[in-house]
């Protein structure tokens, strides 16, 4: 596990049950329950804590604005929420 990250036993059990191969190299970790679980988890993995969550979210928004045409292309249209 990434140093400082706490494994979530119920989620790890589900991961192990449904995706045993993935569970050998990955772990389900606790994050704050504030609706930012993806960014909190990435912040924990990259920086060891959730303090960079807002920065990562902002960078994701900037990425989508700068490359809007790419994300709106027909190949990825199903991923875009209108």
PDB file of C-alpha atoms in Angstrom:
ATOM      1  CA  UNK A   1       0.000   0.000   0.000  1.00  0.00           C
ATOM      2  CA  UNK A   2       1.086   3.573  -0.567  1.00  0.00           C
ATOM      3  CA  UNK A   3       2.649   4.829   2.640  1.00  0.00           C
ATOM      4  CA  UNK A   4       0.099   6.713   4.715  1.00  0.00           C
ATOM      5  CA  UNK A   5      -2.961   5.314   2.910  1.00  0.00           C
ATOM      6  CA  UNK A   6      -5.395   3.236   4.945  1.00  0.00           C
ATOM      7  CA  UNK A   7      -6.909   0.193   3.274  1.00  0.00           C
ATOM      8  CA  UNK A   8     -10.717  -0.012   3.437  1.00  0.00           C
ATOM      9  CA  UNK A   9     -11.417  -3.669   4.390  1.00  0.00           C
ATOM     10  CA  UNK A  10     -15.032  -3.851   3.048  1.00  0.00           C
ATOM     11  CA  UNK A  11     -14.018  -2.336  -0.293  1.00  0.00           C
ATOM     12  CA  UNK A  12     -10.889  -4.471  -0.459  1.00  0.00           C
ATOM     13  CA  UNK A  13     -13.039  -7.584   0.075  1.00  0.00           C
ATOM     14  CA  UNK A  14     -15.276  -6.572  -2.853  1.00  0.00           C
ATOM     15  CA  UNK A  15     -12.239  -5.840  -5.025  1.00  0.00           C
ATOM     16  CA  UNK A  16     -10.716  -9.211  -4.171  1.00  0.00           C
ATOM     17  CA  UNK A  17     -13.977 -11.044  -4.850  1.00  0.00           C
ATOM     18  CA  UNK A  18     -14.787  -9.465  -8.217  1.00  0.00           C
ATOM     19  CA  UNK A  19     -11.307  -8.605  -9.529  1.00  0.00           C
ATOM     20  CA  UNK A  20      -8.832 -10.956  -7.839  1.00  0.00           C
ATOM     21  CA  UNK A  21      -6.012 -10.314 -10.315  1.00  0.00           C
ATOM     22  CA  UNK A  22      -6.304  -6.543  -9.831  1.00  0.00           C
ATOM     23  CA  UNK A  23      -6.450  -6.950  -6.048  1.00  0.00           C
ATOM     24  CA  UNK A  24      -2.983  -8.528  -6.121  1.00  0.00           C
ATOM     25  CA  UNK A  25      -1.410  -5.240  -7.197  1.00  0.00           C
ATOM     26  CA  UNK A  26      -3.973  -2.632  -6.085  1.00  0.00           C
ATOM     27  CA  UNK A  27      -5.729  -1.710  -2.857  1.00  0.00           C
ATOM     28  CA  UNK A  28      -9.003  -0.021  -1.986  1.00  0.00           C
ATOM     29  CA  UNK A  29      -8.169   2.942   0.243  1.00  0.00           C
ATOM     30  CA  UNK A  30     -10.197   5.219   2.480  1.00  0.00           C
ATOM     31  CA  UNK A  31     -10.915   8.737   1.239  1.00  0.00           C
ATOM     32  CA  UNK A  32     -12.996  11.564   2.642  1.00  0.00           C
ATOM     33  CA  UNK A  33     -16.696  11.218   1.879  1.00  0.00           C
ATOM     34  CA  UNK A  34     -17.133  14.657   0.344  1.00  0.00           C
ATOM     35  CA  UNK A  35     -17.899  13.785  -3.279  1.00  0.00           C
ATOM     36  CA  UNK A  36     -14.272  14.117  -4.364  1.00  0.00           C
ATOM     37  CA  UNK A  37     -13.239  10.481  -3.923  1.00  0.00           C
ATOM     38  CA  UNK A  38     -11.389  10.260  -7.252  1.00  0.00           C
ATOM     39  CA  UNK A  39      -9.369  13.419  -6.645  1.00  0.00           C
ATOM     40  CA  UNK A  40      -8.832  12.564  -2.965  1.00  0.00           C
ATOM     41  CA  UNK A  41      -7.484   9.121  -3.890  1.00  0.00           C
ATOM     42  CA  UNK A  42      -5.181  10.504  -6.574  1.00  0.00           C
ATOM     43  CA  UNK A  43      -3.929  13.142  -4.139  1.00  0.00           C
ATOM     44  CA  UNK A  44      -3.228  10.439  -1.545  1.00  0.00           C
ATOM     45  CA  UNK A  45      -1.326   8.337  -4.063  1.00  0.00           C
ATOM     46  CA  UNK A  46       0.714  11.207  -5.508  1.00  0.00           C
ATOM     47  CA  UNK A  47       1.301  13.329  -2.404  1.00  0.00           C
ATOM     48  CA  UNK A  48       0.492  11.124   0.601  1.00  0.00           C
ATOM     49  CA  UNK A  49      -2.572  13.100   1.692  1.00  0.00           C
ATOM     50  CA  UNK A  50      -5.737  14.708   0.297  1.00  0.00           C
ATOM     51  CA  UNK A  51      -4.511  18.298   0.490  1.00  0.00           C
ATOM     52  CA  UNK A  52      -4.005  18.585  -3.289  1.00  0.00           C
ATOM     53  CA  UNK A  53      -7.569  17.569  -4.182  1.00  0.00           C
ATOM     54  CA  UNK A  54      -8.684  21.043  -5.317  1.00  0.00           C
ATOM     55  CA  UNK A  55      -5.543  21.542  -7.386  1.00  0.00           C
ATOM     56  CA  UNK A  56      -6.052  18.208  -9.157  1.00  0.00           C
ATOM     57  CA  UNK A  57      -9.716  18.984  -9.814  1.00  0.00           C
ATOM     58  CA  UNK A  58      -8.745  22.375 -11.276  1.00  0.00           C
ATOM     59  CA  UNK A  59      -6.126  20.754 -13.509  1.00  0.00           C
ATOM     60  CA  UNK A  60      -8.747  18.292 -14.787  1.00  0.00           C
ATOM     61  CA  UNK A  61     -11.105  21.167 -15.642  1.00  0.00           C
ATOM     62  CA  UNK A  62      -8.318  23.063 -17.420  1.00  0.00           C
ATOM     63  CA  UNK A  63      -7.476  19.898 -19.390  1.00  0.00           C
ATOM     64  CA  UNK A  64     -11.099  19.531 -20.518  1.00  0.00           C
ATOM     65  CA  UNK A  65     -11.333  23.208 -21.498  1.00  0.00           C
ATOM     66  CA  UNK A  66      -8.055  23.215 -23.437  1.00  0.00           C
ATOM     67  CA  UNK A  67      -8.891  19.998 -25.283  1.00  0.00           C
ATOM     68  CA  UNK A  68     -12.660  20.401 -25.532  1.00  0.00           C
ATOM     69  CA  UNK A  69     -12.746  19.280 -29.157  1.00  0.00           C
ATOM     70  CA  UNK A  70     -11.036  16.022 -28.261  1.00  0.00           C
ATOM     71  CA  UNK A  71     -13.471  15.257 -25.434  1.00  0.00           C
ATOM     72  CA  UNK A  72     -16.474  16.193 -27.567  1.00  0.00           C
ATOM     73  CA  UNK A  73     -15.375  14.088 -30.540  1.00  0.00           C
ATOM     74  CA  UNK A  74     -17.774  11.386 -31.662  1.00  0.00           C
ATOM     75  CA  UNK A  75     -15.501   8.668 -30.278  1.00  0.00           C
ATOM     76  CA  UNK A  76     -15.795  10.044 -26.739  1.00  0.00           C
ATOM     77  CA  UNK A  77     -19.231  11.667 -26.936  1.00  0.00           C
ATOM     78  CA  UNK A  78     -20.798   9.009 -24.697  1.00  0.00           C
ATOM     79  CA  UNK A  79     -18.531  10.200 -21.868  1.00  0.00           C
ATOM     80  CA  UNK A  80     -19.598  13.849 -22.060  1.00  0.00           C
ATOM     81  CA  UNK A  81     -22.538  14.856 -19.864  1.00  0.00           C
ATOM     82  CA  UNK A  82     -24.715  17.666 -21.231  1.00  0.00           C
TER      83      UNK A  82
END
